[in-house]
Structure formats: structure tokens, C-alpha cells
Amino acid sequence: MTIHLQKEIEKLKTMILSMSARVEKNFHDIAEAVVKVDVETAQRIIREEKEINSIELEVEEECLKCLALYQPVAVDLRLIVAILKINNELERINDFSVNAAERVLDLSGLAMESSPFDIRGMADKVGRMLSMSLDALINMDPQMAVEVCNLDDQVDEINKTIFQQVIAQLKAGSPQVEMLLLFSSISRYLERIADLASNIAEDVVYLVEGEIVRHQNLEGYDFHKGR
Amino acid sequence: MTQHKIQFSPVMRVRGLDLYYGTAQALFSVDMDIPKHQVTALIGPSGCGKSTFLRCLNRMNDLLGSVSIQGKIEMDDGTDIYDKHQDPIQLRRQVGMIFQKSNPFPKTIYENVVYGLRIAGVNDKKTLDQVVESSLTRAALWDEVKDRLDQSALGLSGGQMQRLCIARAVAVGPEILLMDEPCSALDPKSTAKIEDLILELRGKYTIVIVTHNMQQASRVSDYTGFFYEGKLIEFDRTQQIFTNPKNQQTEDYITGRFG
């Protein structure tokens, strides 16, 4: 029976890694597309949403099957629970990429030379968090996962700054109200993606350390598993 | 041994327990506190010493001539159960045992339940009637047998026989119930009844159960001890053992990677 479970787990790992590769690629593409207002890429990401959704369902069904049929415990249980949650977080990250893609289409109708905010800088940080959280998953590296969580505050700060800049420009009577609101939304989506990358990282900490670390500051986290 | 900091009031303290069958050592310096009014499951592969350990807790091993024991097992009042002044019969009243194969006597259901009391010299009909009803009720068997107490216990189903044995153990007012794979010969429905019963009895009695069925250990117990090659490898809260064991051997065993 354990051999069957291990085979199922290997299959689940492959599925979640392929899902994460696609979601990560979509994110990097949309981050570039936002800066360049690249309509074609935006449309592709919107089109592919259904595929990602159906992969999410497949992974979830596989996880439920493993739980029901094999009643896994210990590291196997933690892995399947982590995959179940990460799967859901990846799908939501992709939803935000799709939201950003829709804003790109909105932006394309506006006369605008370039983004007035440091969206690229923010997207780079978020992209780094996402890549690190997935690397942490692949390498079962809780230290890298904790680093991801600690980066989240920086992204929150950038989002806050962009929001304040938008408010300031609106108060100053900027005529580009629509464009300002669209960038404010995009900044919010990026900030949410960073939150979800942090959630993935927290799931990795749970997977490896066996400790639920949500809703706590992970600076100076004590990696105490040490067997 | 790997153990988290856990706090409970122990009903028994085992310290440095070594056991030999002749010259072959079967238990190696086992330390364990048995938590009071909780269910403790002992798991481990065949031959790991878990049943041997269980039998030490009411000196069942005394009945095998070749067994020798070193170390201490103290009750919560400080008495050492292996003290030479300790009466093993009295001890076994305090620490009852339920075996893998149910072993009702070839007597009526009623007489099975009161057997221990009769041996102790209790013959008052009213007292015995009360004990029969309360013990069978505690063993979740009363409703099924109350109209046929005078019939032979050997006519009961396997699951009912096992519950009758639990009633018989409960009737003499023990503090601790030891169960050695009590469900291994039962179908899933009877197993579920025994498991429900274990959860019912918890809080009134201390239960120590040896089981090969790890799902059973995780369902019914509050604490779990993992034995391997005669050593207690890890002892912790059951939830901890089954979600995040601290010892690699425990993890390998419960995830089916060996054993």
C-alpha cells in the first residue's frame, strides 16, 4: 500500500510543479505586459485561465483521493495538505494575473506614454517572492520560505506608496483619473500575489517543520525540527 | 527516546524497565509515564516488545517462568508493582486485561460478569445484579443482552464476547484496563463499537492499548508510544505522532516505509 501511496505522491508532486511553472510564467509575462501595455500577452493569459482552473480541480481531486484511500500520516499527510493549499493559492495567483491582464486591456485604450509608478520594481520584487516560494517548495527549503515571508513587508510598503501617490495626484486634479485607478488596482493585485506567495512559503515551512506559522512574524524563526 | 515536553498526571511510572526471556533481552531500559484517565496506544512492528511491555503492567509476565525483569513500575500512590509484598492477584484487579481473542468462560453471561466478584467472596444477589447491569452498560452491551443474562456467553457474537470481557474486567473496579489488540479478530462494525466504547471508558479508566492498526491508534488514543526492537523510540501526544513525529524511525514506521 505504501508503494501505491508513494506513486500517487510522486504524481501529485509532478502535477503541482507543472501547475506552479505555468502560474509563475503567466505572472512574469503579465508583469512585463503591464509595463509595456502588451495586449496580445494579456489576451493569452485571459484565454488560458480556464486551463489553469481545470488543473487546479484535477490536483484537488487527486489530493482528496489520496487522503480518502490511503489515510496518510506524518510527512505524507503534511505534503498532501500542503499541496492542497498551495494548489489553491496558485490558482488565486493566476486569477490576479488575469485581473492584471484585464487592466492591461483597459490601459491599452488610454493615451499614456509609460507607467507613472514603479510597477516594474514592484513586480520584480513580487516575482522574486513567487520564484523563491516555489524554489522553497521544490527544494523543501524552509529557510528560503521564511525569507519570502520577510520580503512581504517591502511589497506592502510599495503598494502603500503607490496608493498615496494616486490619491495625491487625484487630489491635485490630475485629468488621468482612469489610468490612476487602473494602476492602483494593478498595484493591489501585485500586493495580493505577494501575500499568496507568502502563504505558499508558510505552507512549505509547515511541510518541512511540521509547525503552522501563519499569522506570525517569522523574523528570527527558530528552525527547531533538527532530528 | 524522543519525547516532547508533555504534562499530565501519570497513574503509573515505568523507569528503566529491562526484560529478559531467559538470556534474550526483549525490553531495553523503557521509561514511560502512563497518563491517568487517558488512552495510550502502543504501536510498533511485530516483535518490537509492545505486548511484552503491556504484560509487565499487570505482571502477566510473572506467569512465564523464564522471564526476568529489572527496573521499576510505580503506581501513583508510590507502590512498586514488582515489590515482593505486592499481591499480583490484587494488582490484576486494579489493572485488568482484555486479550486479542475474547475469552469468555463457558458460563452464563451473568456469571461471566460476576466471576471476579464471586472469587473475591461477594455473593449478595442485589450487589451482583447492580454490578452486572452497570458493567454491561459501561461495556455498551446491556441493551443487547439484558433479556438473556442466563444464557451461555458462548452464544454471543465475536464483538459481543469482546465487550463481555470488557464488562468482566470493569466489574471488579479496576483503575487501568490493558487491551492487547482487542479488535484484531473483529469485523469493522464490531471494531467500531469497541472503539466507541474505548472513547466512552476514557475519563473513567486509564486505558493502554496495543494495536497493529495505526488508524485505530490515531482514532482512539490520546498518547502514542512507538516501540522498536525492545526500545521505546518515541512517546508523545497522538496528534503529534501522526502529524509531525520527531523521530525518523517513528516517521518511517507510521508512513509504512518499514515494518
Tab-separated table of C-alpha atoms in Angstrom:
chain	number	residue	atom	x	y	z
A	1	MET	CA	0.000	0.000	0.000
A	2	THR	CA	2.761	2.427	0.845
A	3	ILE	CA	4.283	1.909	-2.605
A	4	HIS	CA	0.968	2.915	-4.148
A	5	LEU	CA	0.766	5.980	-1.931
A	6	GLN	CA	4.335	6.952	-2.814
A	7	LYS	CA	3.492	6.620	-6.513
A	8	GLU	CA	0.424	8.795	-6.047
A	9	ILE	CA	2.506	11.343	-4.146
A	10	GLU	CA	5.103	11.438	-6.932
A	11	LYS	CA	2.274	12.057	-9.384
A	12	LEU	CA	0.903	14.857	-7.206
A	13	LYS	CA	4.338	16.455	-6.971
A	14	THR	CA	4.666	16.421	-10.755
A	15	MET	CA	1.211	17.948	-11.134
A	16	ILE	CA	1.795	20.749	-8.635
A	17	LEU	CA	5.208	21.553	-10.127
A	18	SER	CA	3.760	21.785	-13.603
A	19	MET	CA	0.916	23.966	-12.280
A	20	SER	CA	3.386	26.216	-10.480
A	21	ALA	CA	5.579	26.544	-13.586
A	22	ARG	CA	2.599	27.731	-15.624
A	23	VAL	CA	1.338	30.138	-12.976
A	24	GLU	CA	4.829	31.551	-12.487
A	25	LYS	CA	5.316	32.024	-16.225
A	26	ASN	CA	1.947	33.767	-16.509
A	27	PHE	CA	2.913	36.068	-13.682
A	28	HIS	CA	6.256	37.042	-15.225
A	29	ASP	CA	4.603	37.553	-18.614
A	30	ILE	CA	1.840	39.745	-17.225
A	31	ALA	CA	4.310	41.770	-15.163
A	32	GLU	CA	6.139	42.571	-18.415
A	33	ALA	CA	2.888	43.116	-20.272
A	34	VAL	CA	1.681	45.651	-17.695
A	35	VAL	CA	4.800	47.739	-18.169
A	36	LYS	CA	4.657	47.503	-21.960
A	37	VAL	CA	0.852	47.505	-22.181
A	38	ASP	CA	1.180	44.341	-24.257
A	39	VAL	CA	-2.387	43.485	-25.289
A	40	GLU	CA	-1.530	40.225	-27.021
A	41	THR	CA	0.087	38.681	-23.940
A	42	ALA	CA	-2.772	39.931	-21.777
A	43	GLN	CA	-5.304	38.254	-24.039
A	44	ARG	CA	-3.388	34.975	-23.985
A	45	ILE	CA	-3.333	34.957	-20.182
A	46	ILE	CA	-7.070	35.626	-20.023
A	47	ARG	CA	-7.679	32.810	-22.541
A	48	GLU	CA	-5.596	30.313	-20.559
A	49	GLU	CA	-7.396	30.904	-17.275
A	50	LYS	CA	-9.800	28.005	-17.806
A	51	GLU	CA	-6.931	25.577	-18.309
A	52	ILE	CA	-5.320	26.619	-15.038
A	53	ASN	CA	-8.681	26.302	-13.291
A	54	SER	CA	-9.144	22.782	-14.558
A	55	ILE	CA	-5.609	21.782	-13.476
A	56	GLU	CA	-6.467	23.136	-10.030
A	57	LEU	CA	-9.523	20.866	-9.878
A	58	GLU	CA	-7.521	17.854	-11.066
A	59	VAL	CA	-4.857	18.382	-8.396
A	60	GLU	CA	-7.527	18.835	-5.723
A	61	GLU	CA	-9.296	15.647	-6.741
A	62	GLU	CA	-6.008	13.721	-6.655
A	63	CYS	CA	-5.260	15.069	-3.165
A	64	LEU	CA	-8.719	14.104	-1.902
A	65	LYS	CA	-8.327	10.677	-3.439
A	66	CYS	CA	-5.011	10.139	-1.626
A	67	LEU	CA	-6.493	11.300	1.684
A	68	ALA	CA	-9.548	9.058	1.348
A	69	LEU	CA	-7.835	5.956	0.033
A	70	TYR	CA	-4.541	5.908	1.888
A	71	GLN	CA	-5.142	7.878	5.104
A	72	PRO	CA	-1.605	9.244	5.011
A	73	VAL	CA	0.149	10.369	8.190
A	74	ALA	CA	3.188	12.386	9.203
A	75	VAL	CA	5.275	13.747	6.322
A	76	ASP	CA	2.951	12.220	3.708
A	77	LEU	CA	-0.063	13.891	5.308
A	78	ARG	CA	1.711	17.225	5.578
A	79	LEU	CA	2.809	17.030	1.961
A	80	ILE	CA	-0.690	16.339	0.659
A	81	VAL	CA	-2.224	19.052	2.845
A	82	ALA	CA	0.471	21.489	1.683
A	83	ILE	CA	-0.142	20.603	-1.962
A	84	LEU	CA	-3.892	21.046	-1.487
A	85	LYS	CA	-3.354	24.538	-0.120
A	86	ILE	CA	-0.577	25.578	-2.494
A	87	ASN	CA	-2.719	24.429	-5.413
A	88	ASN	CA	-5.465	26.770	-4.289
A	89	GLU	CA	-3.021	29.633	-3.752
A	90	LEU	CA	-1.518	29.151	-7.221
A	91	GLU	CA	-4.960	29.316	-8.786
A	92	ARG	CA	-5.674	32.553	-6.950
A	93	ILE	CA	-2.312	33.983	-8.027
A	94	ASN	CA	-3.289	33.213	-11.585
A	95	ASP	CA	-6.665	34.908	-11.003
A	96	PHE	CA	-4.803	38.072	-10.036
A	97	SER	CA	-2.602	37.750	-13.126
A	98	VAL	CA	-5.815	37.526	-15.160
A	99	ASN	CA	-7.201	40.589	-13.342
A	100	ALA	CA	-3.991	42.440	-14.193
A	101	ALA	CA	-4.324	41.274	-17.810
A	102	GLU	CA	-7.826	42.774	-17.937
A	103	ARG	CA	-6.449	46.058	-16.631
A	104	VAL	CA	-3.818	45.940	-19.407
A	105	LEU	CA	-6.663	45.804	-21.927
A	106	ASP	CA	-8.273	48.784	-20.180
A	107	LEU	CA	-4.955	50.666	-20.223
A	108	SER	CA	-4.479	49.993	-23.917
A	109	GLY	CA	-7.378	52.304	-24.703
A	110	LEU	CA	-5.772	55.216	-22.891
A	111	ALA	CA	-3.244	57.653	-24.234
A	112	MET	CA	-0.274	57.020	-21.984
A	113	GLU	CA	3.468	57.125	-22.552
A	114	SER	CA	4.629	54.992	-19.669
A	115	SER	CA	3.637	53.903	-16.204
A	116	PRO	CA	3.902	56.802	-13.806
A	117	PHE	CA	4.670	54.429	-10.938
A	118	ASP	CA	7.427	51.964	-10.185
A	119	ILE	CA	5.282	48.994	-11.224
A	120	ARG	CA	8.287	47.220	-12.711
A	121	GLY	CA	10.233	47.482	-9.470
A	122	MET	CA	7.253	46.195	-7.536
A	123	ALA	CA	6.589	43.355	-9.995
A	124	ASP	CA	10.276	42.340	-9.824
A	125	LYS	CA	10.043	42.028	-6.048
A	126	VAL	CA	6.782	40.083	-6.207
A	127	GLY	CA	8.194	37.848	-8.959
A	128	ARG	CA	11.217	37.156	-6.799
A	129	MET	CA	8.992	36.221	-3.874
A	130	LEU	CA	6.934	33.920	-6.070
A	131	SER	CA	10.018	32.225	-7.551
A	132	MET	CA	11.609	31.844	-4.130
A	133	SER	CA	8.438	30.363	-2.622
A	134	LEU	CA	8.265	27.791	-5.410
A	135	ASP	CA	12.006	27.054	-5.160
A	136	ALA	CA	11.481	26.558	-1.419
A	137	LEU	CA	8.757	24.071	-2.249
A	138	ILE	CA	10.872	22.183	-4.780
A	139	ASN	CA	13.934	22.081	-2.526
A	140	MET	CA	11.947	21.686	0.725
A	141	ASP	CA	13.867	24.685	2.000
A	142	PRO	CA	12.133	26.325	4.981
A	143	GLN	CA	14.874	28.927	5.342
A	144	MET	CA	14.206	30.278	1.874
A	145	ALA	CA	10.472	30.156	2.664
A	146	VAL	CA	10.971	32.316	5.743
A	147	GLU	CA	12.943	34.821	3.620
A	148	VAL	CA	9.916	35.088	1.318
A	149	CYS	CA	7.631	35.911	4.234
A	150	ASN	CA	10.059	38.568	5.429
A	151	LEU	CA	10.031	40.251	1.973
A	152	ASP	CA	6.274	40.716	2.095
A	153	ASP	CA	6.505	43.905	4.169
A	154	GLN	CA	8.567	45.589	1.446
A	155	VAL	CA	5.873	44.894	-1.150
A	156	ASP	CA	3.181	46.165	1.238
A	157	GLU	CA	5.172	49.388	1.577
A	158	ILE	CA	5.446	49.860	-2.199
A	159	ASN	CA	1.707	49.271	-2.576
A	160	LYS	CA	1.019	51.826	0.131
A	161	THR	CA	3.320	54.353	-1.551
A	162	ILE	CA	1.648	53.869	-4.937
A	163	PHE	CA	-1.769	54.258	-3.326
A	164	GLN	CA	-0.681	57.503	-1.660
A	165	GLN	CA	0.751	58.783	-4.953
A	166	VAL	CA	-2.546	58.009	-6.711
A	167	ILE	CA	-4.510	59.842	-4.008
A	168	ALA	CA	-2.124	62.806	-4.209
A	169	GLN	CA	-2.470	63.050	-7.996
A	170	LEU	CA	-6.240	62.748	-7.818
A	171	LYS	CA	-6.374	65.461	-5.181
A	172	ALA	CA	-4.163	67.613	-7.356
A	173	GLY	CA	-6.825	67.321	-10.078
A	174	SER	CA	-4.978	65.020	-12.469
A	175	PRO	CA	-7.026	64.514	-15.648
A	176	GLN	CA	-5.866	60.869	-15.864
A	177	VAL	CA	-8.304	59.534	-13.290
A	178	GLU	CA	-8.949	56.238	-15.088
A	179	MET	CA	-5.288	55.478	-15.620
A	180	LEU	CA	-4.501	56.263	-11.976
A	181	LEU	CA	-7.256	53.937	-10.767
A	182	LEU	CA	-6.112	51.164	-13.123
A	183	PHE	CA	-2.552	51.332	-11.775
A	184	SER	CA	-3.857	51.449	-8.242
A	185	SER	CA	-5.722	48.207	-8.976
A	186	ILE	CA	-2.666	46.590	-10.559
A	187	SER	CA	-0.563	47.544	-7.551
A	188	ARG	CA	-3.188	45.960	-5.305
A	189	TYR	CA	-3.160	42.743	-7.400
A	190	LEU	CA	0.627	42.554	-7.124
A	191	GLU	CA	0.405	43.075	-3.401
A	192	ARG	CA	-2.150	40.230	-3.130
A	193	ILE	CA	0.088	37.940	-5.211
A	194	ALA	CA	2.920	38.676	-2.777
A	195	ASP	CA	0.589	37.695	0.089
A	196	LEU	CA	-0.222	34.433	-1.660
A	197	ALA	CA	3.481	33.747	-2.305
A	198	SER	CA	3.976	34.234	1.436
A	199	ASN	CA	1.169	31.747	2.084
A	200	ILE	CA	2.911	29.214	-0.155
A	201	ALA	CA	6.120	29.826	1.771
A	202	GLU	CA	4.266	29.299	5.067
A	203	ASP	CA	2.877	26.035	3.707
A	204	VAL	CA	6.455	24.961	2.921
A	205	VAL	CA	7.505	25.746	6.496
A	206	TYR	CA	4.589	23.601	7.727
A	207	LEU	CA	5.514	20.829	5.344
A	208	VAL	CA	9.136	20.663	6.465
A	209	GLU	CA	8.995	21.839	10.070
A	210	GLY	CA	5.564	20.472	10.963
A	211	GLU	CA	4.613	23.777	12.549
A	212	ILE	CA	1.811	26.067	11.442
A	213	VAL	CA	3.410	29.512	11.166
A	214	ARG	CA	0.600	31.640	9.762
A	215	HIS	CA	-0.223	34.981	11.381
A	216	GLN	CA	3.168	35.432	12.987
A	217	ASN	CA	6.316	37.389	12.367
A	218	LEU	CA	8.923	34.970	11.063
A	219	GLU	CA	11.939	37.186	11.560
A	220	GLY	CA	14.442	35.117	13.563
A	221	TYR	CA	12.323	31.960	13.125
A	222	ASP	CA	13.830	29.040	15.008
A	223	PHE	CA	14.264	26.043	12.742
A	224	HIS	CA	13.900	23.547	15.504
A	225	LYS	CA	12.981	20.348	13.716
A	226	GLY	CA	16.613	19.085	13.906
A	227	ARG	CA	16.378	15.341	14.299
B	1	MET	CA	13.832	8.240	23.373
B	2	THR	CA	12.240	11.235	21.705
B	3	GLN	CA	9.643	12.976	23.792
B	4	HIS	CA	8.114	16.427	23.681
B	5	LYS	CA	7.579	18.283	26.909
B	6	ILE	CA	4.173	16.969	27.869
B	7	GLN	CA	2.421	17.422	31.147
B	8	PHE	CA	-0.139	15.095	32.614
B	9	SER	CA	-0.732	13.297	35.856
B	10	PRO	CA	0.579	9.762	35.487
B	11	VAL	CA	-1.201	6.795	37.013
B	12	MET	CA	1.885	4.652	36.537
B	13	ARG	CA	5.548	5.434	36.144
B	14	VAL	CA	7.815	2.982	34.391
B	15	ARG	CA	11.516	3.540	34.929
B	16	GLY	CA	14.481	1.734	33.399
B	17	LEU	CA	12.486	-1.383	32.602
B	18	ASP	CA	14.590	-4.237	31.198
B	19	LEU	CA	13.004	-7.601	30.462
B	20	TYR	CA	14.698	-10.857	29.541
B	21	TYR	CA	13.198	-14.059	28.164
B	22	GLY	CA	15.878	-16.372	29.518
B	23	THR	CA	19.041	-14.673	28.319
B	24	ALA	CA	17.427	-12.830	25.418
B	25	GLN	CA	16.700	-9.219	26.255
B	26	ALA	CA	13.280	-8.106	24.974
B	27	LEU	CA	12.910	-4.676	26.579
B	28	PHE	CA	15.696	-2.150	26.975
B	29	SER	CA	15.502	0.488	29.682
B	30	VAL	CA	11.958	1.621	28.968
B	31	ASP	CA	10.813	4.806	30.717
B	32	MET	CA	7.182	5.765	30.342
B	33	ASP	CA	4.586	7.661	32.328
B	34	ILE	CA	1.090	6.324	31.735
B	35	PRO	CA	-1.341	9.259	31.724
B	36	LYS	CA	-4.304	8.907	34.074
B	37	HIS	CA	-7.788	8.522	32.588
B	38	GLN	CA	-6.406	8.808	29.077
B	39	VAL	CA	-5.952	6.300	26.293
B	40	THR	CA	-2.376	5.375	25.467
B	41	ALA	CA	-1.712	3.362	22.317
B	42	LEU	CA	1.411	1.265	21.899
B	43	ILE	CA	2.444	0.705	18.292
B	44	GLY	CA	5.360	-0.924	16.546
B	45	PRO	CA	6.195	-3.825	14.258
B	46	SER	CA	5.744	-7.443	15.360
B	47	GLY	CA	8.273	-8.471	17.955
B	48	CYS	CA	9.079	-4.904	18.992
B	49	GLY	CA	8.158	-5.538	22.616
B	50	LYS	CA	4.879	-3.639	22.881
B	51	SER	CA	2.799	-6.618	24.103
B	52	THR	CA	5.627	-7.720	26.369
B	53	PHE	CA	5.646	-4.229	27.827
B	54	LEU	CA	1.855	-4.251	28.238
B	55	ARG	CA	2.005	-7.537	30.109
B	56	CYS	CA	4.546	-6.043	32.516
B	57	LEU	CA	1.967	-3.511	33.663
B	58	ASN	CA	-0.091	-6.144	35.497
B	59	ARG	CA	2.643	-8.720	35.957
B	60	MET	CA	1.218	-11.146	33.463
B	61	ASN	CA	4.788	-11.975	32.534
B	62	ASP	CA	5.231	-13.487	36.011
B	63	LEU	CA	3.269	-16.442	34.698
B	64	LEU	CA	6.106	-17.270	32.310
B	65	GLY	CA	8.872	-18.839	34.346
B	66	SER	CA	11.742	-17.745	32.143
B	67	VAL	CA	11.042	-14.016	32.382
B	68	SER	CA	13.203	-11.750	34.485
B	69	ILE	CA	12.702	-8.052	34.963
B	70	GLN	CA	14.779	-5.127	36.162
B	71	GLY	CA	13.630	-1.580	36.743
B	72	LYS	CA	10.605	-0.100	38.431
B	73	ILE	CA	6.917	0.284	37.770
B	74	GLU	CA	5.232	2.501	40.328
B	75	MET	CA	1.555	3.220	40.800
B	76	ASP	CA	0.551	6.822	41.514
B	77	ASP	CA	0.479	6.076	45.252
B	78	GLY	CA	4.174	5.211	45.092
B	79	THR	CA	3.864	1.423	45.420
B	80	ASP	CA	6.171	-0.587	43.202
B	81	ILE	CA	4.095	-3.263	41.495
B	82	TYR	CA	7.105	-5.584	41.462
B	83	ASP	CA	7.659	-5.152	45.207
B	84	LYS	CA	7.860	-8.566	46.848
B	85	HIS	CA	4.964	-7.665	49.178
B	86	GLN	CA	2.709	-6.760	46.243
B	87	ASP	CA	-0.009	-9.350	45.623
B	88	PRO	CA	-0.223	-9.936	41.852
B	89	ILE	CA	-3.859	-11.037	42.090
B	90	GLN	CA	-4.795	-7.775	43.809
B	91	LEU	CA	-2.750	-5.891	41.215
B	92	ARG	CA	-4.615	-7.567	38.359
B	93	ARG	CA	-7.901	-6.428	39.892
B	94	GLN	CA	-6.589	-2.885	39.694
B	95	VAL	CA	-5.073	-3.422	36.274
B	96	GLY	CA	-7.403	-5.548	34.147
B	97	MET	CA	-6.587	-7.070	30.801
B	98	ILE	CA	-8.511	-7.677	27.602
B	99	PHE	CA	-6.919	-10.030	25.126
B	100	GLN	CA	-6.766	-10.288	21.364
B	101	LYS	CA	-9.082	-13.269	21.343
B	102	SER	CA	-12.090	-12.823	23.572
B	103	ASN	CA	-12.085	-15.471	26.276
B	104	PRO	CA	-15.465	-15.704	27.980
B	105	PHE	CA	-15.883	-18.580	30.396
B	106	PRO	CA	-18.281	-21.373	29.412
B	107	LYS	CA	-20.867	-19.958	31.778
B	108	THR	CA	-23.859	-17.659	31.520
B	109	ILE	CA	-23.435	-14.027	30.592
B	110	TYR	CA	-24.343	-13.088	34.171
B	111	GLU	CA	-21.817	-15.449	35.722
B	112	ASN	CA	-19.081	-14.221	33.409
B	113	VAL	CA	-19.548	-10.653	34.613
B	114	VAL	CA	-19.656	-11.518	38.326
B	115	TYR	CA	-16.875	-14.116	38.183
B	116	GLY	CA	-14.237	-11.839	39.714
B	117	LEU	CA	-16.568	-10.687	42.449
B	118	ARG	CA	-17.564	-14.231	43.384
B	119	ILE	CA	-13.895	-15.170	43.676
B	120	ALA	CA	-13.476	-12.184	45.965
B	121	GLY	CA	-16.275	-13.588	48.099
B	122	VAL	CA	-19.103	-11.297	47.059
B	123	ASN	CA	-22.334	-13.286	46.779
B	124	ASP	CA	-25.050	-10.787	47.664
B	125	LYS	CA	-27.606	-11.068	44.845
B	126	LYS	CA	-28.578	-7.390	44.892
B	127	THR	CA	-24.939	-6.235	44.715
B	128	LEU	CA	-24.166	-8.672	41.924
B	129	ASP	CA	-27.273	-7.623	39.946
B	130	GLN	CA	-26.222	-3.997	40.205
B	131	VAL	CA	-22.662	-4.756	39.097
B	132	VAL	CA	-23.922	-6.818	36.156
B	133	GLU	CA	-26.137	-4.003	34.928
B	134	SER	CA	-23.591	-1.237	35.462
B	135	SER	CA	-20.697	-3.231	33.976
B	136	LEU	CA	-22.650	-4.346	30.921
B	137	THR	CA	-23.922	-0.797	30.477
B	138	ARG	CA	-20.375	0.546	30.649
B	139	ALA	CA	-19.325	-2.057	28.115
B	140	ALA	CA	-22.211	-0.952	25.837
B	141	LEU	CA	-23.689	-4.455	25.916
B	142	TRP	CA	-26.597	-4.178	28.373
B	143	ASP	CA	-29.309	-3.407	25.827
B	144	GLU	CA	-28.265	-6.328	23.673
B	145	VAL	CA	-28.147	-8.979	26.424
B	146	LYS	CA	-30.371	-7.811	29.289
B	147	ASP	CA	-33.090	-10.318	28.375
B	148	ARG	CA	-30.779	-13.291	28.153
B	149	LEU	CA	-28.364	-12.941	31.037
B	150	ASP	CA	-28.907	-16.567	31.929
B	151	GLN	CA	-27.833	-17.808	28.515
B	152	SER	CA	-24.359	-19.039	27.694
B	153	ALA	CA	-21.807	-16.380	26.865
B	154	LEU	CA	-20.504	-18.646	24.130
B	155	GLY	CA	-23.642	-17.898	22.079
B	156	LEU	CA	-22.671	-14.252	21.674
B	157	SER	CA	-21.070	-12.825	18.529
B	158	GLY	CA	-17.317	-12.160	18.499
B	159	GLY	CA	-17.794	-8.447	19.096
B	160	GLN	CA	-20.286	-9.066	21.900
B	161	MET	CA	-17.923	-11.577	23.535
B	162	GLN	CA	-15.151	-8.998	23.494
B	163	ARG	CA	-17.441	-6.411	25.083
B	164	LEU	CA	-18.466	-9.034	27.659
B	165	CYS	CA	-14.779	-9.478	28.507
B	166	ILE	CA	-14.522	-5.714	28.935
B	167	ALA	CA	-17.608	-5.821	31.215
B	168	ARG	CA	-15.999	-8.642	33.203
B	169	ALA	CA	-12.817	-6.603	33.593
B	170	VAL	CA	-14.772	-3.482	34.562
B	171	ALA	CA	-16.875	-5.387	37.135
B	172	VAL	CA	-14.021	-5.694	39.636
B	173	GLY	CA	-13.489	-1.924	39.621
B	174	PRO	CA	-10.083	-1.581	38.020
B	175	GLU	CA	-8.200	1.688	37.581
B	176	ILE	CA	-6.410	0.620	34.453
B	177	LEU	CA	-7.507	-1.506	31.503
B	178	LEU	CA	-4.857	-3.094	29.327
B	179	MET	CA	-6.004	-4.144	25.878
B	180	ASP	CA	-3.865	-6.357	23.689
B	181	GLU	CA	-5.122	-5.950	20.124
B	182	PRO	CA	-8.743	-6.154	21.258
B	183	CYS	CA	-10.193	-5.704	17.768
B	184	SER	CA	-7.854	-7.719	15.612
B	185	ALA	CA	-10.331	-10.615	15.340
B	186	LEU	CA	-13.401	-8.414	14.826
B	187	ASP	CA	-15.217	-7.124	11.745
B	188	PRO	CA	-15.305	-3.351	11.069
B	189	LYS	CA	-18.706	-2.851	12.721
B	190	SER	CA	-17.726	-4.653	15.934
B	191	THR	CA	-14.387	-2.858	15.837
B	192	ALA	CA	-16.206	0.473	15.654
B	193	LYS	CA	-18.285	-0.488	18.706
B	194	ILE	CA	-15.191	-1.363	20.722
B	195	GLU	CA	-13.527	1.862	19.620
B	196	ASP	CA	-16.602	3.861	20.659
B	197	LEU	CA	-16.512	2.018	23.948
B	198	ILE	CA	-12.839	2.869	24.492
B	199	LEU	CA	-13.688	6.533	23.984
B	200	GLU	CA	-16.618	6.175	26.436
B	201	LEU	CA	-14.458	4.489	29.077
B	202	ARG	CA	-11.760	7.102	28.751
B	203	GLY	CA	-12.087	9.603	31.559
B	204	LYS	CA	-13.261	6.872	33.962
B	205	TYR	CA	-10.404	4.445	33.386
B	206	THR	CA	-6.853	4.612	32.190
B	207	ILE	CA	-6.554	2.535	29.045
B	208	VAL	CA	-3.394	1.197	27.454
B	209	ILE	CA	-3.992	-0.468	24.107
B	210	VAL	CA	-1.613	-2.394	21.907
B	211	THR	CA	-2.665	-2.282	18.293
B	212	HIS	CA	-1.267	-3.121	14.897
B	213	ASN	CA	-3.847	-0.903	13.324
B	214	MET	CA	-2.360	2.541	13.166
B	215	GLN	CA	-5.591	4.189	12.136
B	216	GLN	CA	-7.103	2.681	15.261
B	217	ALA	CA	-4.297	4.098	17.392
B	218	SER	CA	-4.829	7.520	15.849
B	219	ARG	CA	-8.621	7.334	16.269
B	220	VAL	CA	-8.879	6.206	19.872
B	221	SER	CA	-5.780	7.300	21.735
B	222	ASP	CA	-4.624	10.497	23.394
B	223	TYR	CA	-0.992	9.414	23.612
B	224	THR	CA	1.051	7.041	21.500
B	225	GLY	CA	4.254	5.191	22.226
B	226	PHE	CA	6.274	3.717	19.364
B	227	PHE	CA	8.355	0.647	20.194
B	228	TYR	CA	11.104	-0.748	18.019
B	229	GLU	CA	13.485	-3.571	18.837
B	230	GLY	CA	12.531	-3.535	22.506
B	231	LYS	CA	13.049	0.187	22.952
B	232	LEU	CA	10.507	2.942	23.386
B	233	ILE	CA	11.559	5.153	20.498
B	234	GLU	CA	9.078	7.982	20.849
B	235	PHE	CA	6.215	8.860	23.169
B	236	ASP	CA	4.039	11.878	22.575
B	237	ARG	CA	0.530	13.123	22.042
B	238	THR	CA	-1.132	11.042	19.367
B	239	GLN	CA	-1.833	14.081	17.220
B	240	GLN	CA	1.842	14.984	17.344
B	241	ILE	CA	2.985	11.445	16.499
B	242	PHE	CA	0.699	11.186	13.488
B	243	THR	CA	1.220	14.661	12.056
B	244	ASN	CA	4.768	15.515	12.990
B	245	PRO	CA	6.751	12.775	14.730
B	246	LYS	CA	10.131	13.904	15.955
B	247	ASN	CA	11.952	10.651	15.380
B	248	GLN	CA	12.824	9.443	11.887
B	249	GLN	CA	12.190	5.797	12.805
B	250	THR	CA	8.694	6.662	14.024
B	251	GLU	CA	8.016	8.548	10.814
B	252	ASP	CA	9.310	5.706	8.663
B	253	TYR	CA	7.157	3.199	10.537
B	254	ILE	CA	3.872	5.095	10.571
B	255	THR	CA	4.209	6.091	6.930
B	256	GLY	CA	4.745	2.431	6.042
B	257	ARG	CA	8.341	2.842	4.888
B	258	PHE	CA	9.330	-0.112	7.043
B	259	GLY	CA	7.866	-2.626	9.477
